[in-house]
Each structure stands twice: as C-alpha cells, then as structure tokens.
Coordinates of C-alpha atoms in Angstrom, one line a residue:
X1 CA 19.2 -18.8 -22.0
X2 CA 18.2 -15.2 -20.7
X3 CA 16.3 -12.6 -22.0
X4 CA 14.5 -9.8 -21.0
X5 CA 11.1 -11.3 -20.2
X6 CA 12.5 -14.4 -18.3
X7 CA 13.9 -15.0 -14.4
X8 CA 16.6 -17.1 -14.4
X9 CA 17.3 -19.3 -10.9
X10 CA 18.2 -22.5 -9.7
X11 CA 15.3 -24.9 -8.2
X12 CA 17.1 -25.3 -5.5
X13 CA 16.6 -21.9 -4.2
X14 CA 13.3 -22.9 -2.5
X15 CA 11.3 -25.9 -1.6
X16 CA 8.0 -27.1 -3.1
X17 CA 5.0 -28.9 -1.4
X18 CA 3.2 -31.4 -2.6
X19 CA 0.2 -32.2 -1.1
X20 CA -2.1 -35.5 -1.1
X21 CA -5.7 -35.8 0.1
X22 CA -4.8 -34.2 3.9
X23 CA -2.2 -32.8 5.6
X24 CA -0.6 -35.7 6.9
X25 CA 0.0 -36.5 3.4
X26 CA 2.2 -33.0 2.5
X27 CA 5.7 -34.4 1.1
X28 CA 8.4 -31.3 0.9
X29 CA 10.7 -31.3 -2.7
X30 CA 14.1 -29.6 -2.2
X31 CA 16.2 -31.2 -5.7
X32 CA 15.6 -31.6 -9.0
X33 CA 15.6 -35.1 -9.0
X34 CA 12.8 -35.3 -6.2
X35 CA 10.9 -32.7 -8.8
X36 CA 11.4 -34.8 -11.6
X37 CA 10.5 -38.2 -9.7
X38 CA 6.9 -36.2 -9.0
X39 CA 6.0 -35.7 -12.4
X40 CA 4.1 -39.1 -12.7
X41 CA 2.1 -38.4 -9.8
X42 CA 1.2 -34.7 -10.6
X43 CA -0.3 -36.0 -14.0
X44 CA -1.6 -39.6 -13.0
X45 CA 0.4 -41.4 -15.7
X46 CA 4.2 -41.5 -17.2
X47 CA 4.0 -39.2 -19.9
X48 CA 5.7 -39.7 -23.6
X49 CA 6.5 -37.3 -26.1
X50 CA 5.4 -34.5 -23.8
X51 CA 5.3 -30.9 -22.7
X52 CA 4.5 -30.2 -19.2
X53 CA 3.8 -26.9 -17.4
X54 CA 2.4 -27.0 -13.9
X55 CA 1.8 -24.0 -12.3
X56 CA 3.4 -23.3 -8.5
X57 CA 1.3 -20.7 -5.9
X58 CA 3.2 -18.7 -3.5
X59 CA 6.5 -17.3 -3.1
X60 CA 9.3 -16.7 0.2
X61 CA 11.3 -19.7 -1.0
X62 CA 7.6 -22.1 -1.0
X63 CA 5.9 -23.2 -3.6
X64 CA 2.8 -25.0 -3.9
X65 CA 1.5 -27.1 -6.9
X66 CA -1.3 -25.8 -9.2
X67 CA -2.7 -26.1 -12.4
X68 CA -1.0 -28.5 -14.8
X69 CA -1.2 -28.4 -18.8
X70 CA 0.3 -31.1 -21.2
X71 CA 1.1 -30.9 -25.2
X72 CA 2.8 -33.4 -27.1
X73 CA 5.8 -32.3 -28.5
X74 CA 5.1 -31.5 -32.3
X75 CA 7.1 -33.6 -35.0
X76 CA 8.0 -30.1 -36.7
X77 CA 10.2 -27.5 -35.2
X78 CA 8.5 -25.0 -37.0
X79 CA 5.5 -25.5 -34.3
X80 CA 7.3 -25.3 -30.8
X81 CA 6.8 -21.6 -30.5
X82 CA 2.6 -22.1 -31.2
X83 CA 3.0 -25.0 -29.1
X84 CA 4.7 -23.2 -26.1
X85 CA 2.7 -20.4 -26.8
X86 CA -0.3 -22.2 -26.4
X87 CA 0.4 -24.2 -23.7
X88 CA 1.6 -21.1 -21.4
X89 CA -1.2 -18.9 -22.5
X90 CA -3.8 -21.6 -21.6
X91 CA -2.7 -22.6 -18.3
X92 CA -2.3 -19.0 -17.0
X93 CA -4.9 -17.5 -18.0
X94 CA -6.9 -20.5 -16.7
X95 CA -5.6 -19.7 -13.5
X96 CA -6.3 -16.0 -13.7
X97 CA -10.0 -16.9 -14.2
X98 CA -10.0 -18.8 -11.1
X99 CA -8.6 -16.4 -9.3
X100 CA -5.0 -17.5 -8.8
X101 CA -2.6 -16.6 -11.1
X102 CA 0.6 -18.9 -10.6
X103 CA 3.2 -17.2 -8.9
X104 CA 6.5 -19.4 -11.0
X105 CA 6.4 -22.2 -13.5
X106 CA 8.0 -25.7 -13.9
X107 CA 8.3 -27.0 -17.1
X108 CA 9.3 -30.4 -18.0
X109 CA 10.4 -31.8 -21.5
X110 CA 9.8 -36.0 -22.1
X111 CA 10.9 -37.7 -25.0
X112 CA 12.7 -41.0 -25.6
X113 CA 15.9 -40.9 -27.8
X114 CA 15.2 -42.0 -31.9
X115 CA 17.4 -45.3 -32.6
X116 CA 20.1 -43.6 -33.5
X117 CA 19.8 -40.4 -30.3
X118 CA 21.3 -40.9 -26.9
X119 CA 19.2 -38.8 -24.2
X120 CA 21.9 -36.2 -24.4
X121 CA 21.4 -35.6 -28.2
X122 CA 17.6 -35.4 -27.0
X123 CA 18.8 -32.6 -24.7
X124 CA 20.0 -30.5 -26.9
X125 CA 17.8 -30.9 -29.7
X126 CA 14.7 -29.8 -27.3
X127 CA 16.6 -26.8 -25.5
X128 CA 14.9 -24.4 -28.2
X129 CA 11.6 -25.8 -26.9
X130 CA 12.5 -25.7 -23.5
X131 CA 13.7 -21.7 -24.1
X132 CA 10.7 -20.8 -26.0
X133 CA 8.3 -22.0 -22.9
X134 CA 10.5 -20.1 -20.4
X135 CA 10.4 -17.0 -22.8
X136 CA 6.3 -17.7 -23.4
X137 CA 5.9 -17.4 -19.3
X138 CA 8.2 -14.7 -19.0
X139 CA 6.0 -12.6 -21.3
X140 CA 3.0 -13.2 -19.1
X141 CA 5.4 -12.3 -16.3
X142 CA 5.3 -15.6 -14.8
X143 CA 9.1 -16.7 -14.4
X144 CA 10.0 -20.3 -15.1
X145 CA 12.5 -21.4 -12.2
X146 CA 13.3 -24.6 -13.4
X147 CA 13.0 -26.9 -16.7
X148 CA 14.1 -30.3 -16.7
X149 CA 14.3 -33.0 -19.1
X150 CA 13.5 -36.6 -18.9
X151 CA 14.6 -39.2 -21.4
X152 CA 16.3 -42.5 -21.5
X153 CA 16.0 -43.3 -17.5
X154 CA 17.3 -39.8 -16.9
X155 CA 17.1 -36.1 -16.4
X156 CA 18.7 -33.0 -17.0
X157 CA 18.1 -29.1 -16.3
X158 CA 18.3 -26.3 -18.3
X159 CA 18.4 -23.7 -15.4
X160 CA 22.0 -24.7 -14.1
X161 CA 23.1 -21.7 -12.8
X162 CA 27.0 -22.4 -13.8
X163 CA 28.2 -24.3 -16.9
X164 CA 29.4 -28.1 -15.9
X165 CA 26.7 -27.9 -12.8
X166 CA 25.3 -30.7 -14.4
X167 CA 26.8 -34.2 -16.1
X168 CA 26.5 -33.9 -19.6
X169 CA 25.4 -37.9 -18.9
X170 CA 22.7 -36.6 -16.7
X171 CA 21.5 -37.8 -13.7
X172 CA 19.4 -41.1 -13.4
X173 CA 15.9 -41.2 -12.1
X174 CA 15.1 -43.2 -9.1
X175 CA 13.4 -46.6 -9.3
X176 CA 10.0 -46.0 -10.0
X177 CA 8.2 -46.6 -6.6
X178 CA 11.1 -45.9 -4.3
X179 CA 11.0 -42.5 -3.2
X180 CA 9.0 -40.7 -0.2
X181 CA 6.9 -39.0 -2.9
X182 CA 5.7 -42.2 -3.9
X183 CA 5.4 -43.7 -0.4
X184 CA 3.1 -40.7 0.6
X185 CA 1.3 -40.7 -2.9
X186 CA 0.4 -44.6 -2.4
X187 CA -0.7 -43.9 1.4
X188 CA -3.1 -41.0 0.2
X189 CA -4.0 -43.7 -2.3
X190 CA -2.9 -41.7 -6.0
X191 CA -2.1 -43.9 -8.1
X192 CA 0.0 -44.2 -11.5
X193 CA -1.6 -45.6 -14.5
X194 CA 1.2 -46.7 -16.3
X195 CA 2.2 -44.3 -19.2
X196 CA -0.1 -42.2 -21.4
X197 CA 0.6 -44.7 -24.2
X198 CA -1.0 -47.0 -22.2
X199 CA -3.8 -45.5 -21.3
X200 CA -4.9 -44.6 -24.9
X201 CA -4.2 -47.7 -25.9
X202 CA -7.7 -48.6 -24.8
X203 CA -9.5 -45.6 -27.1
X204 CA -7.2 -45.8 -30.0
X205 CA -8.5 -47.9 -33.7
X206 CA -7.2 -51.7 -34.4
X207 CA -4.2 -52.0 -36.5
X208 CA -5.1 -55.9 -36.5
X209 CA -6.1 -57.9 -39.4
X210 CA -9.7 -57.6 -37.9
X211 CA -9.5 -53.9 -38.7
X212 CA -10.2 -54.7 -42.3
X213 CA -13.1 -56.9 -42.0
X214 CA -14.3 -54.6 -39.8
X215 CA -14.0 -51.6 -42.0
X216 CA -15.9 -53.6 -44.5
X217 CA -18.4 -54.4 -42.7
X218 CA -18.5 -50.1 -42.0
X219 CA -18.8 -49.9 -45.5
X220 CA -21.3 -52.6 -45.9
X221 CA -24.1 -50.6 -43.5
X222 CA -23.3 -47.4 -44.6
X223 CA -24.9 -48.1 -48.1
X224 CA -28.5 -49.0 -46.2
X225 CA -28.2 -46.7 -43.4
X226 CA -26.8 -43.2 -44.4
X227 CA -29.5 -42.8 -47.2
X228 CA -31.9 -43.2 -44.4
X229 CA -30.3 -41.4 -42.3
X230 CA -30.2 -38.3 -44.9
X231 CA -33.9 -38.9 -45.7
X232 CA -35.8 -37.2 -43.1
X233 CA -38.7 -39.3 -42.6
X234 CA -36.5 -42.4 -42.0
X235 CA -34.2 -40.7 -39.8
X236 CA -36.3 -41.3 -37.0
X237 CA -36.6 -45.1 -37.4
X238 CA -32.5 -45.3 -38.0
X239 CA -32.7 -43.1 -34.2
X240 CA -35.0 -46.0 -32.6
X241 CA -33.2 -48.9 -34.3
X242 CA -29.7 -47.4 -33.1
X243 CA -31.1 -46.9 -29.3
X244 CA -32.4 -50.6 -29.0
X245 CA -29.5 -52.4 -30.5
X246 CA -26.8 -50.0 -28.3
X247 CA -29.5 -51.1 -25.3
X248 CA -29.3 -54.7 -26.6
X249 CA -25.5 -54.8 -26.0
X250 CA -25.3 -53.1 -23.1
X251 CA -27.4 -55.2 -21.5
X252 CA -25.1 -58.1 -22.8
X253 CA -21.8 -56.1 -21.7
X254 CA -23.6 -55.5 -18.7
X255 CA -24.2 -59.6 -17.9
X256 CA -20.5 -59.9 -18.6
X257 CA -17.8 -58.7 -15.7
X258 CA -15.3 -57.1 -16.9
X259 CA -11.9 -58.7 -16.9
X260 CA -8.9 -57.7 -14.1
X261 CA -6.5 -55.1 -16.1
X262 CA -7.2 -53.3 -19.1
X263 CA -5.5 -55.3 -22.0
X264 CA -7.9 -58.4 -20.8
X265 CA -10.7 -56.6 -20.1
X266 CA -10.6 -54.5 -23.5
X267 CA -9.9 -57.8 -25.4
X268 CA -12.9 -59.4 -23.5
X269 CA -15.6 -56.8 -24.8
X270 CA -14.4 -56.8 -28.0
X271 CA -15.5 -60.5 -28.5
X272 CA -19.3 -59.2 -27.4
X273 CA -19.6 -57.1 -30.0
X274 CA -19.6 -58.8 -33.5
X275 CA -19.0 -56.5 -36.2
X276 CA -21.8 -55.7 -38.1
X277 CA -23.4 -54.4 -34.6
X278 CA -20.3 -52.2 -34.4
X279 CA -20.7 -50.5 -37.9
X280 CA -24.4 -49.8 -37.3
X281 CA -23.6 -48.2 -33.9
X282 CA -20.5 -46.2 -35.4
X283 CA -22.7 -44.7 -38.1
X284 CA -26.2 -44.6 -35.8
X285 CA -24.2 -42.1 -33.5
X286 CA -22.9 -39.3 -36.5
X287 CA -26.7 -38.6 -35.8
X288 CA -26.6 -35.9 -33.4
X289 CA -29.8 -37.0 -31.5
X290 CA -29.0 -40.5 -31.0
X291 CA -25.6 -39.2 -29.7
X292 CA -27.7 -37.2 -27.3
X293 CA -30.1 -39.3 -26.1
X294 CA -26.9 -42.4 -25.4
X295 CA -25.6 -39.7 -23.2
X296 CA -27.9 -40.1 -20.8
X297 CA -26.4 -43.2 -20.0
X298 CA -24.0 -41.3 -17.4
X299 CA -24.5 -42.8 -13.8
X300 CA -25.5 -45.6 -11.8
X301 CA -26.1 -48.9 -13.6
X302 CA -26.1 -47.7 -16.9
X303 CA -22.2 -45.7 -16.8
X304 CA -20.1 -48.8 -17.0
X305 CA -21.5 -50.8 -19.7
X306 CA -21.7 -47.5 -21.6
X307 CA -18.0 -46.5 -21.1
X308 CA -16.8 -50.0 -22.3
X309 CA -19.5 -50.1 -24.9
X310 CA -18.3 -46.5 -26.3
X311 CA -14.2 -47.9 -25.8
X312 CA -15.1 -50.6 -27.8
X313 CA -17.0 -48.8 -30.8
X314 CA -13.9 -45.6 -30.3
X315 CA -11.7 -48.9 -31.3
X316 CA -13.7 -50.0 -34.2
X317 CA -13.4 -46.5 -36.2
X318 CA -10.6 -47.9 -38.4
X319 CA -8.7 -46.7 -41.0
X320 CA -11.0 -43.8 -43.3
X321 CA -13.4 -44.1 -40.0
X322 CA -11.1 -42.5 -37.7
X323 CA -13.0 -39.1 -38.0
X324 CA -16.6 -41.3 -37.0
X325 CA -14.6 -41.9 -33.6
X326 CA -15.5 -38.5 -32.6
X327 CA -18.7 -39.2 -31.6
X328 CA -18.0 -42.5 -28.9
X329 CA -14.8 -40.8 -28.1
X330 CA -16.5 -38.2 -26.4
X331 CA -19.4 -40.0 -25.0
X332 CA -16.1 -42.0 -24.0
X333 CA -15.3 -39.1 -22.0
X334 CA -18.1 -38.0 -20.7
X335 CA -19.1 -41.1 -18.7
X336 CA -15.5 -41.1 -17.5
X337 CA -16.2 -37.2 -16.1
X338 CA -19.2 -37.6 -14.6
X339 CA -17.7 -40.6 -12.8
X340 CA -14.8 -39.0 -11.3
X341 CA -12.3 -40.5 -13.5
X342 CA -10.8 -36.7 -14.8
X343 CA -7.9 -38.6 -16.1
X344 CA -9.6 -40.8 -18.6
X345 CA -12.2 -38.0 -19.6
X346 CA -9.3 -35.8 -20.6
X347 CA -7.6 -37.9 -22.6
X348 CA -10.8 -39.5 -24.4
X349 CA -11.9 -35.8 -25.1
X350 CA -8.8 -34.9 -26.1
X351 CA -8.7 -37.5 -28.5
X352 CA -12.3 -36.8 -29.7
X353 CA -10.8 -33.1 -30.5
X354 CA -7.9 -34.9 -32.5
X355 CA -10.0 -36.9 -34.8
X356 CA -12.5 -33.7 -34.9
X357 CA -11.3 -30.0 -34.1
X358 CA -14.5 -29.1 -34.0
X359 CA -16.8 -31.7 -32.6
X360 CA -18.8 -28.8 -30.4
X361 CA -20.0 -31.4 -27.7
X362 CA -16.3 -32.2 -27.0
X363 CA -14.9 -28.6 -27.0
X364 CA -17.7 -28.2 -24.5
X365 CA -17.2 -30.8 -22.1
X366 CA -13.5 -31.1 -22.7
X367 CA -13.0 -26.9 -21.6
X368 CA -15.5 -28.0 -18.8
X369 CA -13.2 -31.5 -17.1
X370 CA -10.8 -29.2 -17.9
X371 CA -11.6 -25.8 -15.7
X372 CA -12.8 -28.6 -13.1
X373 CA -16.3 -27.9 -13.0
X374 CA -19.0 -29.8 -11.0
X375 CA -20.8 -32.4 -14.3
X376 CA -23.6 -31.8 -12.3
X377 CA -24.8 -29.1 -14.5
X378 CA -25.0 -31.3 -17.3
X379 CA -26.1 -34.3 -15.8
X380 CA -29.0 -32.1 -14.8
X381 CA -29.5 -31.6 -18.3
X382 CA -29.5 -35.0 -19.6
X383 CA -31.8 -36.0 -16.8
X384 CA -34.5 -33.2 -17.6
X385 CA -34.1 -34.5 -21.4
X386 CA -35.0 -38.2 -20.2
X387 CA -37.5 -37.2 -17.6
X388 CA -39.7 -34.6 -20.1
X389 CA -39.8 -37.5 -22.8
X390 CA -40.7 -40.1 -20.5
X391 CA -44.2 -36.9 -19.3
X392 CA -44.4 -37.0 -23.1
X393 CA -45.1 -40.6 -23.0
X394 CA -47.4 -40.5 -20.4
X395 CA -49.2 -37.9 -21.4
X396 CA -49.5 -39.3 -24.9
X397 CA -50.6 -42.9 -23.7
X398 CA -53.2 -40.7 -21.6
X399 CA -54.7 -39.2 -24.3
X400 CA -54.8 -42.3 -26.2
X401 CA -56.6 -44.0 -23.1
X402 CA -58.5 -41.5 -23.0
X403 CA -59.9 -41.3 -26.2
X404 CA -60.8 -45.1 -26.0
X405 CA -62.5 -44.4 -22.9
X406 CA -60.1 -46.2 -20.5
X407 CA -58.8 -45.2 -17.6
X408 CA -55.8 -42.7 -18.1
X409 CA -52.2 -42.9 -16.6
X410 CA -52.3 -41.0 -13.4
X411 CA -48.8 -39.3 -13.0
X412 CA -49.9 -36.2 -12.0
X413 CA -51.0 -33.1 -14.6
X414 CA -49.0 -32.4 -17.4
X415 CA -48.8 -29.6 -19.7
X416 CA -47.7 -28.6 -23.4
X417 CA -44.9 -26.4 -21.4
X418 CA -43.3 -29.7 -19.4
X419 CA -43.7 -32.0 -22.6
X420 CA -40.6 -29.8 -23.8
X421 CA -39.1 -28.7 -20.7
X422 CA -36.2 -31.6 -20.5
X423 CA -35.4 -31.1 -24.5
X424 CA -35.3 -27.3 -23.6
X425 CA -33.2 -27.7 -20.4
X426 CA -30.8 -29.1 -22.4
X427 CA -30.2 -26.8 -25.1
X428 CA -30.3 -23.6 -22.8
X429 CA -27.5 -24.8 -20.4
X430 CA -25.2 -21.9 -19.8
X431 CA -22.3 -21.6 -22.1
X432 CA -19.8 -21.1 -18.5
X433 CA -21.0 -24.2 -17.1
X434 CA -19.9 -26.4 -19.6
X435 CA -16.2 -24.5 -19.0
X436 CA -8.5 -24.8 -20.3
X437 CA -6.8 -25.8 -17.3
X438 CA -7.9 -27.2 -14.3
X439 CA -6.0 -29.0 -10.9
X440 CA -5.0 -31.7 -12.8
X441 CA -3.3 -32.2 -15.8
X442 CA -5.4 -31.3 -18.9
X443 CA -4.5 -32.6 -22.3
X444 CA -4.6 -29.7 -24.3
X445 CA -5.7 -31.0 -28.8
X446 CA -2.5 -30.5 -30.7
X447 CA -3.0 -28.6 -34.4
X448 CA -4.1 -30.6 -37.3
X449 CA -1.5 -33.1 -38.6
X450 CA -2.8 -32.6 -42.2
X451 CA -5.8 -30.5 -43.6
X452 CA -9.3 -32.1 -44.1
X453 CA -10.9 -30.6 -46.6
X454 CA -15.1 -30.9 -46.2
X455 CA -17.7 -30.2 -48.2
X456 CA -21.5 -29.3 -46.8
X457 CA -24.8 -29.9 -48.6
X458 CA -27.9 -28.0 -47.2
X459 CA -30.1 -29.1 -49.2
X460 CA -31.1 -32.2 -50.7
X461 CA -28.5 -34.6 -51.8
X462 CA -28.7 -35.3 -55.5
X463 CA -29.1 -38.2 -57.1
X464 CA -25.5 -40.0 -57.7
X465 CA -23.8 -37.8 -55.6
X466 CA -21.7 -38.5 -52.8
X467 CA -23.3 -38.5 -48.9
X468 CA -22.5 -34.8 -48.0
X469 CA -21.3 -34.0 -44.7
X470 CA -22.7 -32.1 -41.6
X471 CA -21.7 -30.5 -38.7
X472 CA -24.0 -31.1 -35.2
X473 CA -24.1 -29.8 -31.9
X474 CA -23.7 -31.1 -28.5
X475 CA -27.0 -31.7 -26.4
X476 CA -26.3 -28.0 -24.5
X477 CA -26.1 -26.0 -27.6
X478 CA -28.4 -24.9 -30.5
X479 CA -29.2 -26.6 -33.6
X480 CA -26.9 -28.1 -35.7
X481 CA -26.9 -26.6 -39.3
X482 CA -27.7 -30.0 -41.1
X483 CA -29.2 -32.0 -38.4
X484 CA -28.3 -36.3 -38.2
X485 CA -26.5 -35.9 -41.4
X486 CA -22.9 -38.2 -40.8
X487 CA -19.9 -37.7 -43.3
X488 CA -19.4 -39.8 -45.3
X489 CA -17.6 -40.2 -48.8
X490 CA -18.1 -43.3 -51.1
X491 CA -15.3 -45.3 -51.0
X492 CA -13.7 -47.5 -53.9
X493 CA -15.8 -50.7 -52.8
X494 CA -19.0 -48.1 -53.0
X495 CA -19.1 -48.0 -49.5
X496 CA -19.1 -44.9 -47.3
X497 CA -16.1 -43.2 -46.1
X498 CA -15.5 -40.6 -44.3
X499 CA -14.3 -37.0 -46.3
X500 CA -10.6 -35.7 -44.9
X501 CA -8.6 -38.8 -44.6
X502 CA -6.5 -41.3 -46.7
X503 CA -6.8 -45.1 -46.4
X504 CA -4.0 -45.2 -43.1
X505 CA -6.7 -43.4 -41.3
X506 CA -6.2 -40.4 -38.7
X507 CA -3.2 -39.8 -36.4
X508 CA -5.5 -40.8 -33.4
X509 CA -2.4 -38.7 -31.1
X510 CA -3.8 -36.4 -28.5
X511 CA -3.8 -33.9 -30.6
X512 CA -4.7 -35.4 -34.1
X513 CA -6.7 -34.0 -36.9
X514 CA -10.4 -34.5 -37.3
X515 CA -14.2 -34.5 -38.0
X516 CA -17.4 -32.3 -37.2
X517 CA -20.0 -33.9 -34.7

C-alpha cells in the first residue's frame, strides 16, 4: 500500500484533539477505535455509504481537526479514482484558500455488507478506494496517516504497520453513547442526528401510493399553468397567484406547531397541504422570480413555516418531477443556512445539485455553507430586494394619490435610482461571497447517475410542440437565458413532465443527477 507520493504510519504515532465549544471541552484521541468512535460527531450524523476525509492541523505527534469533506461511495469502480480525486482536491485546496493547508489526512470508508458480504468481504473490496484516497493526498503532498473502515458494528485499518496487526474479524465499535468523546460532545451540547439516511429522509419524493395521485395532480396543473407561464404577459399573474397561495399556507403551517421528532412532524405538514396546492407550488417555483422573491422568507417568523413548507413541496416532486425538486430543495437549504442549521443546508443543497447539476442558485449557496461564510451577505440581498419593491409601492400609490389630488404617502423622498436599488443589490452580489469545504462536513454532488438529455427553445414555442425547457439564475447572478420558463415534457396522460428522467424518477442520493433552475 506504498508508493512514492504517500507516507505510510500508524495512528498511533501521535494523538489528536478534538475540541468542542471551549476548552474545557478538548477530548485527546490516542487509538483507532477512539478515532473511529468520533466520526459521528465530527459530521453531525452516522454516515452510510460514505467517503470521509477530514483534514488534521499541526504536527510534533498533535493533531488538530479541520475541514471535513463527504462523497458517497460510487456504485461503479470505474469512478473511485474521480471520486477520491475529487474529494482530496476539494478539501485541500479549500483549506489552502483559507489559509491553512492540512498538515495529514484521515480517511474513513463506511459501508454496510450486501446480503450475501460480511464486513470483512466489505474490507477488501473498498481497499482500492481506500489506496487511491491515500495516493490522491499524497500527490498534493498531504500524507494520509490513517484509513479506517467501518461496517457491520466494526472497524478496520488499512495503515497496520505489520501484517496480522489487526483481526481479520475487526475490532467492534463501542456502544454508541458510551465513550468520553461522547460524554464531552453531549456536555458542549453537539449532538447526533441519527444517520444521514435519516436525515434525507425528510427532503427525499414519496414512494407511497399517494405519490401517484399526487403526480397526477402535477400533471393536471401543468396543462393550465405552464402555457401561462411561457406566455409572457401571463407570467406575471402565474408570479402573484404562486406568492399568495405559498403565503396562504404558510400562514396555515404557521397556525399549526409542529410535531415532536421528524417522522411525526413531516407526516403532520403533509396533511396541510392537499395536493393540487402542492402541484401549483412545484410548478409556480420553476419560475425563477417567484423562486426569488419566496427566498426572502429567510428569518424571523417567516423561516420555519418556509423550511417545512419547502420539505414538504421537495417531497411532493415524484417520480418524472424529481428534477422540479431543485427549486424547494434549495430554498430548503437556504432557510436552513441562514438559520444556523449548516448540517441540513448541506445536505438539502446537495441534494438540489443531485436532481440539478446545474441549478446556479444552489452551486452558489451550496460553495458558500460550504467555505463557511457569514449568509449575511445574502440575506442583505434579499432584504434590499423586498425593501426597494415595497419604495416602489409607495411611491407608486403616491403618484396615484397624487394625481387624484389626495394626500400622498409620506415615507420619505424616493427616486427612480432606489425604486431599483433592492432588485440591483441583488444581482450585483459578489461572486466570492456566495463561496468547497468548510469546518464541517460538506456534502460534496456526486456525478450524474444517467445522462439527461435537454432541449432549449429561445424563442416562441410552436404550436403542438412540447413545453421547452430553460435554464434560470439564482437572485445574485445575471439573467437567466429564458427567464420563468420550467421544463417540462408532455407526458403519456398529456400532462407535463419533466425532460431527463424515466417514470422511476431521479436517484434523489446526495449526489444524484438533475435539472436546470
């Protein structure tokens, strides 16, 4: 397992700190086992089908945790070299922009045996995997000094430094909750959210019986509303019909508390939206301004019913829809960012990239959570957006008032130049401050399970043809190239359906193929 652009070397040679919120909360790891215990709390969730880098600072036999980056382990062999590649390049070269380049690497490999695997046979099938990420770090002369794997309740190394230093059994994990890493980690009040399986559970489409009534009721609105939304007088009124019924049931989610754990809660919000409100909200937000003007529903009041109100509609994009799940996927992810939960944005942006590769909005924000910038920046965006419209209004009603000789508004001067200063702020924001790895685990979007093959109309749609479909732009970037036109493709039932996917729908993994915003 050596080669020339690797260092070899037990774990064991040094110790590594892990520290929580203050000093107090600093717990020392000296084995393996303690190592492999920590690999819930580094990420924040039990990962599945995984590949883990995280990045250790500082040398003299003391390491200290960095950056961490996570990949799910592609089905094909014939990808682990991209794969490592991608996931070393990104994470140290993330670093190196922030000014710290990681001194050594830890890599750790988790995967559950198949039915007919023991977690040995899981071993060895992975070692290539595990070799190729040591060889990937090597070349960017960052040495990987230990690489575990984790399956079936236990874990092996792949940097023994003598044959039979390890059982070829393995060696079981400790009970989850038992160790001193997790003592300190519940003191300093990190928590685990159960496994990443788990957690997407809550953005991924139905596989119920409802998801057929609900895809036909997706078709059903997409025969009235995407020829309006492609005619460009009637765009608007689709825009102002979209924004009072998502206001209508937010309000409604917002009347309703939600539910103590996720499964309850999720089911809960699902029975206040009735289907034919989800279809028109799914298709509503292929419309890039609608999509921007919902994001300003970020922070105080307004951020929780809008994060259970995007789940919900992310869970409604069913079968041919997946690729539509783009859009509340990374609205999904943005309210999740802007209120501190880093774990959830990744993994609903993420997510967004895997239904669309190049959804712009979530590339954006998804680099951003990532490199662990301040959402400041952009919240300062969206709130200039809302605040010039609202002048507009004002100004508007003022010269209305003023023309039938009332009394106007008095909300101080207002010019041509502030009318379009929020819709201006917004598309100038600097292309570094919506920012791949960051100080917590990023979720980096896996290649394309299948191609999706597209096709763009500029122009005007002819009569009898198919809806065409369009690529937009997130509210910090320039004009999209067909502005508000959704993707759609006429299904068998003459409804529309999305181009690129058969009737299964998307692999909605975390690194799934896609749609355009």
């Amino acid at each position: 397992m050596t080669n020339h652009s690797e260092t070899t070397g037990s774990f064991e040679n040094g110790d590594i700190a892990y520290d929580g919120s203050a000093p107090e909360h600093q717990v020392t790891l000296r084995t393996p086992a303690e190592l492999a215990d920590a690999l819930p709390y580094l990420l924040g969730y039990r990962p599945e089908d995984s590949i883990v880098l995280v990045a250790l600072n500082g040398r003299g036999g003391r390491g200290r945790f960095g950056g961490r980056a996570r990949l799910g382990i592609p089905a094909s062999k014939d990808d682990w070299p991209f794969a490592a590649r991608q996931l070393a390049h990104g994470l140290i070269t993330g670093s190196e922009r922030r000014g710290a380049k990681p001194e050594q690497m830890v890599a750790f490999l988790c995967q559950e045996p198949a039915a007919d695997e023991s977690g040995r046979d899981v071993v060895r099938r992975l070692e290539p995997l595990a070799q190729k990420l040591r060889t990937e770090c090597g070349h960017l002369d960052v040495p990987v000094i230990e690489a575990l794997c984790i399956s079936d309740g236990r874990f092996w190394s792949y940097c023994c430094p003598t044959d039979g230093c390890c059982p070829d059994d393995g060696l079981p994990m400790g009970l989850p909750g038992t160790s001193v890493l997790a003592a300190a980690a519940a003191y300093a009040g990190v928590q685990v959210r159960g496994s990443l399986k788990e957690l997407r559970a809550r953005l991924l489409p139905w596989e119920t019986a409802a998801a057929l009534e609900q895809e036909i009721a997706l078709d059903t609105a997409g025969l009235s509303l995407v020829p309006r939304i492609l005619d460009e007088v009637e765009r608007a009124s689709v825009v102002e019909e979209t924004l009072k019924l998502a206001e209508r049931v937010m309000t409604r989610f917002a009347e309703t508390p939600s539910l103590p754990g996720d499964a309850r809660a999720d089911l809960c919000d699902d029975q206040l939206l009735d289907q034919e409100e989800a279809a028109a909200l799914i298709l509503g937000l292929q419309d890039r301004t609608t999509r921007d003007r919902v994001a300003e529903w970020m922070e105080g009041d307004e951020a929780g019913p809008a994060l259970r109100l995007w789940r919900a509609l992310a869970r409604r994009c069913v079968g041919p829809y997946g690729e539509h799940a783009a859009a509340p996927l990374t609205l999904a992810g943005w309210v999740a960012w802007s209120a501190g939960d880093q774990l959830e944005a990744r993994e609903a942006l993420a997510m967004a990239l895997g239904a669309d590769p190049d959804y712009l909005f979530a590339r954006l924000l998804h680099q951003a959570c990532n490199e662990g910038l301040d959402p400041e920046s952009v919240r300062r965006c969206l709130r200039a957006e809302r605040q010039g419209r609202a002048r507009s209004k004002t100004a508007d009603a003022g010269a209305v008032a003023a023309a039938d000789g009332a009394e106007a508004p008095q909300d101080g001067p207002i010019t041509r130049d502030d009318a379009a200063a929020g819709a201006d702020a917004v598309a100038t924001v600097p292309r570094e401050a919506i920012g791949t790895d960051g100080g917590a685990a990023p979720t980096a979007p896996e290649p394309p399970s299948r191609p999706c093959r597209r096709r763009r109309v500029d122009g005007p749609v002819p009569a009898g043809s198919r809806p065409a479909t369009s690529r937009t732009d997130g509210p910090c970037a320039g004009p999209s190239r067909t502005p508000g036109r959704p993707r759609t493709r006429t299904s068998g039932r003459g409804g529309p359906r999305r181009r690129g996917a058969d009737k299964s729908g998307a692999d909605r993994g975390s690194g799934a193929a896609g749609k355009r915003p």
